[in-house]
XYZ file of C-alpha atoms in Angstrom:
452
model
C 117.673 99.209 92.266
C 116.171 98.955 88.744
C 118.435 97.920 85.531
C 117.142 98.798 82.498
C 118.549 98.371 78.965
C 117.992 98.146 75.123
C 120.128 96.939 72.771
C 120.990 93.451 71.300
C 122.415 90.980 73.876
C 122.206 90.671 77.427
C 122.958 92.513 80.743
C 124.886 91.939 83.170
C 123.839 92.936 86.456
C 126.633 94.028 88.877
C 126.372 93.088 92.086
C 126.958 96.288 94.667
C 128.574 94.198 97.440
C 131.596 94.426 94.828
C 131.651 91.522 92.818
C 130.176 90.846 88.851
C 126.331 89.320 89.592
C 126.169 86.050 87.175
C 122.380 86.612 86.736
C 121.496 87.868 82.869
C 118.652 88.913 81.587
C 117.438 89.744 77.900
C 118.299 93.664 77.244
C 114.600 94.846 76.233
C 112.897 98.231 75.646
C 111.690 98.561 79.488
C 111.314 102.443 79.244
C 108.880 102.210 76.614
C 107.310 99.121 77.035
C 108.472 97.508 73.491
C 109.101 93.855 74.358
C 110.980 93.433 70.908
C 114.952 92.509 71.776
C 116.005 94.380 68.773
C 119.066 96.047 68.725
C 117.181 99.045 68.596
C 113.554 100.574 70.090
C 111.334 100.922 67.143
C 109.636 103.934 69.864
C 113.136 105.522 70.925
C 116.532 106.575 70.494
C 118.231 104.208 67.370
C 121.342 104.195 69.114
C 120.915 101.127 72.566
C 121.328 103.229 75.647
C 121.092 101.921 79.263
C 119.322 103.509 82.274
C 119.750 102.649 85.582
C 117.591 104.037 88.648
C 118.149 103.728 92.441
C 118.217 105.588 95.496
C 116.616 108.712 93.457
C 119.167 109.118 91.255
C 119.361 108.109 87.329
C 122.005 107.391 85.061
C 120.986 107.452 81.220
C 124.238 106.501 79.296
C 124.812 105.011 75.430
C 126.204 101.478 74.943
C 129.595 102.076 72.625
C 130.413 99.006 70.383
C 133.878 100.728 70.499
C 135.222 99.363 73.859
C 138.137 101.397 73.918
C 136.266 104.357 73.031
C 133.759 103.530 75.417
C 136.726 104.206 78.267
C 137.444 107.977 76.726
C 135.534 111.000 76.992
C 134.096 110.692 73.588
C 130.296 110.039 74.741
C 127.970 111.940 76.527
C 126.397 110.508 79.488
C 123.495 111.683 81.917
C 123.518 111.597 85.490
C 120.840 112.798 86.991
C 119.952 116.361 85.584
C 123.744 116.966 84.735
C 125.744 115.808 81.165
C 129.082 115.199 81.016
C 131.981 113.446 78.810
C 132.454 110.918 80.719
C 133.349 106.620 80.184
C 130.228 104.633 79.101
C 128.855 101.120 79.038
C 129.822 98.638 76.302
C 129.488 94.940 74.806
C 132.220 92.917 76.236
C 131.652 89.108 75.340
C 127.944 90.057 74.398
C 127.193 91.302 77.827
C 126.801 95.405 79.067
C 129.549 96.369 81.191
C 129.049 99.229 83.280
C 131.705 101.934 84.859
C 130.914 101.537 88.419
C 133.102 104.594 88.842
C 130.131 106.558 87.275
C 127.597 104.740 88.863
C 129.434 105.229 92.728
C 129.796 109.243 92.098
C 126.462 109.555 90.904
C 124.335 107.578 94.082
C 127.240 109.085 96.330
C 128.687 105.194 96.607
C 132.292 104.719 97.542
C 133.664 102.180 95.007
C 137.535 100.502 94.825
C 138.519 98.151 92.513
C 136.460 94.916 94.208
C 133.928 97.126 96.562
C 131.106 99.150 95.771
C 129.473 100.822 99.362
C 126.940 102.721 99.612
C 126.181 104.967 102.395
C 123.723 104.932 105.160
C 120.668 106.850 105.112
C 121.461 110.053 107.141
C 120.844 113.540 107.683
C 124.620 114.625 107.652
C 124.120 119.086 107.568
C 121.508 121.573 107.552
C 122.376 125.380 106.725
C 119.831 128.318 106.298
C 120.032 131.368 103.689
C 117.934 134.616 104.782
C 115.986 136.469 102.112
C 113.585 139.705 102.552
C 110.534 138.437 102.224
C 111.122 134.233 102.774
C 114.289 132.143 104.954
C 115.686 128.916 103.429
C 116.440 126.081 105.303
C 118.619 123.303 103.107
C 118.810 119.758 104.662
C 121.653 117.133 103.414
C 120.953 113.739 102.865
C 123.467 110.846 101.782
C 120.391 109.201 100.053
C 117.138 109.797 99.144
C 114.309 108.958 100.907
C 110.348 109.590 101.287
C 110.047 113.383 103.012
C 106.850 114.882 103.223
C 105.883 117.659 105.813
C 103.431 118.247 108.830
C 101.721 121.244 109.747
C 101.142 120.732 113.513
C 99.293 123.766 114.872
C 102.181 126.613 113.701
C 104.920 123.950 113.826
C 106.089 122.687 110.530
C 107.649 119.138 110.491
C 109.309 118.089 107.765
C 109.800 113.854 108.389
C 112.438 111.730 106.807
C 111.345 108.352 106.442
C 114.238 105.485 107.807
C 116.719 108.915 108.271
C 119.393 108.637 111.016
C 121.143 111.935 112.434
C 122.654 114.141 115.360
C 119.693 115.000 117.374
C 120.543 118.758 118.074
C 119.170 122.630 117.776
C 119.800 124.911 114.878
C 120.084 128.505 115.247
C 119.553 130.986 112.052
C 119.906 134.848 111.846
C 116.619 134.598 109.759
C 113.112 136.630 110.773
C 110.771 134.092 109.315
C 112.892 130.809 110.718
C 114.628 132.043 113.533
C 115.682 128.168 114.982
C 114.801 124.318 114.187
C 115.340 121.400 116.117
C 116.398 117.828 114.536
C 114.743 114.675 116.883
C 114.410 111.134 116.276
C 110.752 109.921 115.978
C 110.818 105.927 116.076
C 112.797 104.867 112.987
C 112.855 108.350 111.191
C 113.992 111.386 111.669
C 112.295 114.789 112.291
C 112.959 119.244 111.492
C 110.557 121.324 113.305
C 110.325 124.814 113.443
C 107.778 127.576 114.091
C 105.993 129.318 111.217
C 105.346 132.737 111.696
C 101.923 134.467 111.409
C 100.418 135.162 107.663
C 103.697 133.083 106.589
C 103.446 130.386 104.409
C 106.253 127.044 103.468
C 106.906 124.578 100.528
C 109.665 121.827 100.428
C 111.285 120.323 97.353
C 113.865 118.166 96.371
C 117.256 118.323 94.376
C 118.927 115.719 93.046
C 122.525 116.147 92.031
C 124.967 113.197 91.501
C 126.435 112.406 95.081
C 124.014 114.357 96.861
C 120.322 114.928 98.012
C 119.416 118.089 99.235
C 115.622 118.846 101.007
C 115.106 122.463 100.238
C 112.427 124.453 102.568
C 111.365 127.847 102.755
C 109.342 130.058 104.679
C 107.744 133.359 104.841
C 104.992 136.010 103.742
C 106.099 135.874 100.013
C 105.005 131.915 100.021
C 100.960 131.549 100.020
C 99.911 129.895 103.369
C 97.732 126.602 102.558
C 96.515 124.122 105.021
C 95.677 120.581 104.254
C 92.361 119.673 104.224
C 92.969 117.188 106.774
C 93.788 119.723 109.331
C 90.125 120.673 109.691
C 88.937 117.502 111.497
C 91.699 119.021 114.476
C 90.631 122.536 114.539
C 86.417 121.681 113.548
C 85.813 118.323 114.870
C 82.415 116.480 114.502
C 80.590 115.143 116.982
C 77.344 112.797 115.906
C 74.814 111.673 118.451
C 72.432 108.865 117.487
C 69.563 108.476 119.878
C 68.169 105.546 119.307
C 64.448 104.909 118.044
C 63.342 102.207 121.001
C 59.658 101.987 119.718
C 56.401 100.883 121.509
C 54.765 103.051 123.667
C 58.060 103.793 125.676
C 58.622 107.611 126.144
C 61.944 108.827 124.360
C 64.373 108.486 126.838
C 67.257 108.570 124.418
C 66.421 111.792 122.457
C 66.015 114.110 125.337
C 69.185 113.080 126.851
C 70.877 114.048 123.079
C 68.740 116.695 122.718
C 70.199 118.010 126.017
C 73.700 116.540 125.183
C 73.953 118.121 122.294
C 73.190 121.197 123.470
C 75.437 121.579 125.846
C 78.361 121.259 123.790
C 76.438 123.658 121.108
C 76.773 126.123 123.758
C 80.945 124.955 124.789
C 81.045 126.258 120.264
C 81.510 122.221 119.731
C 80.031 121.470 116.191
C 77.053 118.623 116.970
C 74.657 116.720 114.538
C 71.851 114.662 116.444
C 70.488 111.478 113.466
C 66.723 112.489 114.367
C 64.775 115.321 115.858
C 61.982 113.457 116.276
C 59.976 110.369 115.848
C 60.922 109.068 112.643
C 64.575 108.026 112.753
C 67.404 108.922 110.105
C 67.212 105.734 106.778
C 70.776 103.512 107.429
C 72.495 104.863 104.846
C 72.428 108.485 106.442
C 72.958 107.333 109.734
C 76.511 105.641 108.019
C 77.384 108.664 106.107
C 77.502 110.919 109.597
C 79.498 108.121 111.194
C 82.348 108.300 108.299
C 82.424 111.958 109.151
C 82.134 111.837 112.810
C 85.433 112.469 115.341
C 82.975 111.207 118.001
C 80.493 108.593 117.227
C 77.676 108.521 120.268
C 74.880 105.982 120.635
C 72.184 106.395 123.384
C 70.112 103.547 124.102
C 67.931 101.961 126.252
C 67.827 98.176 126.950
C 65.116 95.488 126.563
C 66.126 92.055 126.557
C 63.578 89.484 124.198
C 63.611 86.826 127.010
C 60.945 87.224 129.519
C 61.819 87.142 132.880
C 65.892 88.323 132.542
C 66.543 91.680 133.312
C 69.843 93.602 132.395
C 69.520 96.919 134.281
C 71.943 100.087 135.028
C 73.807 102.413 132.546
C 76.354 100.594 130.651
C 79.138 102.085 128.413
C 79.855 99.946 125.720
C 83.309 100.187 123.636
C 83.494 98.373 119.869
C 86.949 97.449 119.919
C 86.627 94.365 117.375
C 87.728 94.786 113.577
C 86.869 97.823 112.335
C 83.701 97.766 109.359
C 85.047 99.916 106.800
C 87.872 98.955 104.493
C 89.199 101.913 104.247
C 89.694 102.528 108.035
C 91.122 98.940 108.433
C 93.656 99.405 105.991
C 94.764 102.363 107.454
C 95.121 101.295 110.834
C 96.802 98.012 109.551
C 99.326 100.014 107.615
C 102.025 102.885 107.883
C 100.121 105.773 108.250
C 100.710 108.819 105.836
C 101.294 112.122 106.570
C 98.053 113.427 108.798
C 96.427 109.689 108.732
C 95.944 110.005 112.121
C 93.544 113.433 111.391
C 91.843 110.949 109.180
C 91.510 108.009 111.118
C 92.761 107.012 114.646
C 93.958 104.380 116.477
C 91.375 102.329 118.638
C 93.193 103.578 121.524
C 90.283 106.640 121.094
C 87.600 104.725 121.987
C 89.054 103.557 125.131
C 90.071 107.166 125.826
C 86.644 108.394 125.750
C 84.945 105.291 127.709
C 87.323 105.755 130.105
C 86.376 109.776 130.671
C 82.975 108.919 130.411
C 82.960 106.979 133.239
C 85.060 109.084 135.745
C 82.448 111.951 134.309
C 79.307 109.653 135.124
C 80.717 108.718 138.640
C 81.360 112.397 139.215
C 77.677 112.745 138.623
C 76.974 109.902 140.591
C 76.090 107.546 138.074
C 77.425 103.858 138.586
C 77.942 102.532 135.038
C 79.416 99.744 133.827
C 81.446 99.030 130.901
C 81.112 96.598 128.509
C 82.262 95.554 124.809
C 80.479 95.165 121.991
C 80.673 93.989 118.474
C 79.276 94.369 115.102
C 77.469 97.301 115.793
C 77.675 98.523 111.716
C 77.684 102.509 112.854
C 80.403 102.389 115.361
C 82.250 100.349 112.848
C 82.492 103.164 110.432
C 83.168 106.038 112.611
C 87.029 106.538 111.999
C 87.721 107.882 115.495
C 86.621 107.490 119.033
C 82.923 105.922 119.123
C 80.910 104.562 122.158
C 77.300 102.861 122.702
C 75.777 104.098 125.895
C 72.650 102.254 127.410
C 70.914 104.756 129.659
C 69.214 102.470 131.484
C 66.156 98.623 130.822
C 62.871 99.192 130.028
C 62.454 95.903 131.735
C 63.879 97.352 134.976
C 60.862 99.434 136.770
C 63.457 100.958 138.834
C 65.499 101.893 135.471
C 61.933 103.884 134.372
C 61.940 105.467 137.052
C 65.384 106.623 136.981
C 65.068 107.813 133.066
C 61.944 109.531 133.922
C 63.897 111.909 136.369
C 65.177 114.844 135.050
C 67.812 115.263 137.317
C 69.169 111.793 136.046
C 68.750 112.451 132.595
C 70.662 115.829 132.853
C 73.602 114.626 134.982
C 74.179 111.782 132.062
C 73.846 114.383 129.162
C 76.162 116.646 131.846
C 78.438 113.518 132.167
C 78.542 112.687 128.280
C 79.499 116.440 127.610
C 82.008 116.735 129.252
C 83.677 113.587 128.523
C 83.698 114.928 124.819
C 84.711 118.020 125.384
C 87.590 116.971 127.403
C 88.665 114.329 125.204
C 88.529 116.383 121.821
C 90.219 119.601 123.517
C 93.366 116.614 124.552
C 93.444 115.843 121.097
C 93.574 119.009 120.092
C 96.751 119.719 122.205
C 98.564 116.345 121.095
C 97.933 117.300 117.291
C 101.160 120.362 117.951
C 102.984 118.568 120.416
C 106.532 116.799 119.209
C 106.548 113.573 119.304
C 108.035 111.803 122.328
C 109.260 113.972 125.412
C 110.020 117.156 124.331
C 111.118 118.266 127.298
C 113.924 115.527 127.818
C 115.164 116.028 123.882
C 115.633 119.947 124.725
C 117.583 119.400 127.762
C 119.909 116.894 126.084
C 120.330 118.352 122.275
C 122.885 120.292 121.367
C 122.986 123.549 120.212
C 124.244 125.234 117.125
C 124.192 127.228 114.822
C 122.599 126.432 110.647
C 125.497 126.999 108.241
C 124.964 130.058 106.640
């Protein structure tokens, strides 16, 4: 909670366990950034006013020299968007004495002579209106709280950050939200329901002292918008970097993209190989496709420097070290925003797709092995799920042999394909689905119906 005051003398902070706090501080302009402690802002109101701001609420109230009158009616006082006759603050002693009376109706605070309380953070009713052309969903909340919404395929979730609540369904007599369901996800607390074709939503707040209310509606009169976001589920980007092996080697690594590539061309899979030819892709592009990639691919073929050691086989190698990019880092470090995940995900990807790959490559009957690998600067700035695939040594005569057989090169890009597709197309399904077991919340929720 934030104090803030102007006016000559000093505040006194009450303490909301009940009892006076005997921490003071200067009263200064802190609204508009004056550091003079004149009795006055030389930028604002003449008359010293206090403001104080928690839980989403605001109090703006004068300080009356007139103690006694400072107990009446007499002055005007702001809480929230509402004004009101009401008590004020005042000097007592030269320090600002608040009405925690005021203060405990406005953040919805029980307070007794000795005990201020606030409430826990909870979801405690929802109720629905209907409308022709849009339905109205209206969520209660004893405090406020970050809420932002989801749009998971046509599923709209609107998530209240470090909410508690009753876990149940909501029935509606609405046409455009017919029912919503209330589940715990982790430490907050989740509203889903369906949004009907060519419908669109928006959620806002309202702030009244005592109360929080979430406010969403949905239907054809409300433009349907998607967050940009969204597209990396629904148009997904796979990037395939054969790499240039040089000498007089033949090309192993661009036929089997090539081929690769087209396969999932053909599955309607959106595909961008670094080089067509010869003369490879400068660093800098190469990076810029890996920032925009959902799948990051690297064929390669193997040559170790030291004469005499050979490494030979297909190997699938997963970077799992620290991630390159800052950006990604940070994310995956942090609590994730809404759709982070579309953005950047989790390095449990990675091991996703090595993990089809292989099963893929043995169904081809490939034996690969995998491996990790680190600082590999492309793979470090692909957001998603990237992988490093060594189709075979050039020091290995049986390897040549192998990559020179078309049959080989085709079950890998066959292999490779598939993997993708399959783990993109799991993705997709786990971008709608609720989080935990759906299933087991339907069977145990409760039923009822959204206060009309």
């Amino acid at each position: 909670m934030v104090w803030r005051g102007i006016g000559a003398g000093v505040l006194q902070q009450p303490d909301l366990a009940g009892h006076p706090g005997a921490e003071r501080e200067p009263l200064r302009d802190r609204i508009c950034g004056c550091r003079k402690p004149a009795f006055y802002c030389a930028c604002g109101p003449r008359r010293p006013y206090l403001r104080i701001e928690g839980y989403g609420h605001s109090i703006v109230m004068p300080i009356d020299e007139d103690a006694y009158r400072a107990t009446t009616s007499y002055n005007t006082v702001q809480l929230d968007t509402v004004r009101e006759q009401g008590r004020t603050a005042t000097y007592v002693d030269g320090s600002v004495h608040v009405p925690l009376e005021v203060v405990a109706r406005t953040f919805g605070a029980t307070y007794r002579s000795g005990t201020f309380t606030l409430p826990d953070l909870q979801l405690t009713n929802v109720s629905s209106s209907v409308g022709a052309q849009a339905d109205r969903l209206v969520l209660d909340l004893t405090q406020d709280t970050d809420v932002f919404t989801e749009l998971r395929g046509n599923d709209v979730h609107v998530v209240m950050r470090g909410a508690g609540g009753e876990q149940r369904r909501y029935t509606t007599s609405g046409q455009f939200i017919s029912n919503a369901r209330v589940i715990a996800d982790g430490e907050d607390l989740r509203l889903r329901f369906s949004l009907p074709k060519d419908s669109g939503y928006r959620m806002y707040k309202v702030i009244r002292p005592g109360s929080v209310r979430v406010v969403v509606d949905a239907g054809p009169s409300i433009e349907r918008t998607t967050p940009a976001l969204l597209d990396r589920i629904s148009r997904p980007l796979i990037v395939i970097e054969p790499v240039l092996s040089g000498g007089n080697s033949p090309d192993f690594s661009l036929g089997v993209a090539n081929s690769t590539a087209k396969l999932l061309q053909q599955a309607g899979w959106e595909v961008e190989v670094t080089r067509k030819n010869a003369t490879d892709a400068s660093l800098d592009q190469k990076v810029e496709l890996a920032r925009r990639s959902d799948v990051y691919l690297m064929l390669d073929v193997g040559r170790l420097p030291v004469e005499g050691v050979v490494d030979p086989g297909v190997k699938v190698y997963q970077q799992l070290s620290e991630n390159s990019s800052e950006y990604v880092a940070n994310i995956r470090a942090g609590e994730n925003p809404a759709y982070a995940g579309n953005a950047v995900g989790d390095l449990g990807g990675t091991r996703t797709l090595s993990a089809a790959l292989l099963n893929e490559l043995k169904a081809e009957g490939v034996t690969a092995e995998q491996r990790s690998i680190s600082k590999v600067l492309t793979l470090g700035e692909a957001p998603q799920a990237g992988v490093l695939i060594q189709l075979g040594s050039l020091d290995s005569a049986d390897d040549v042999a192998a990559m020179g057989d078309q049959a080989f090169r085709q079950n890998i890009a066959v292999s490779v394909a598939r993997s993708v597709a399959s783990y993109l197309s799991t993705k997709v399904d786990n971008a709608a689905a609720l989080p935990g077991d759906e299933a087991a919340a339907a069977e145990g929720a409760e039923e009822g119906g959204a206060q009309e």
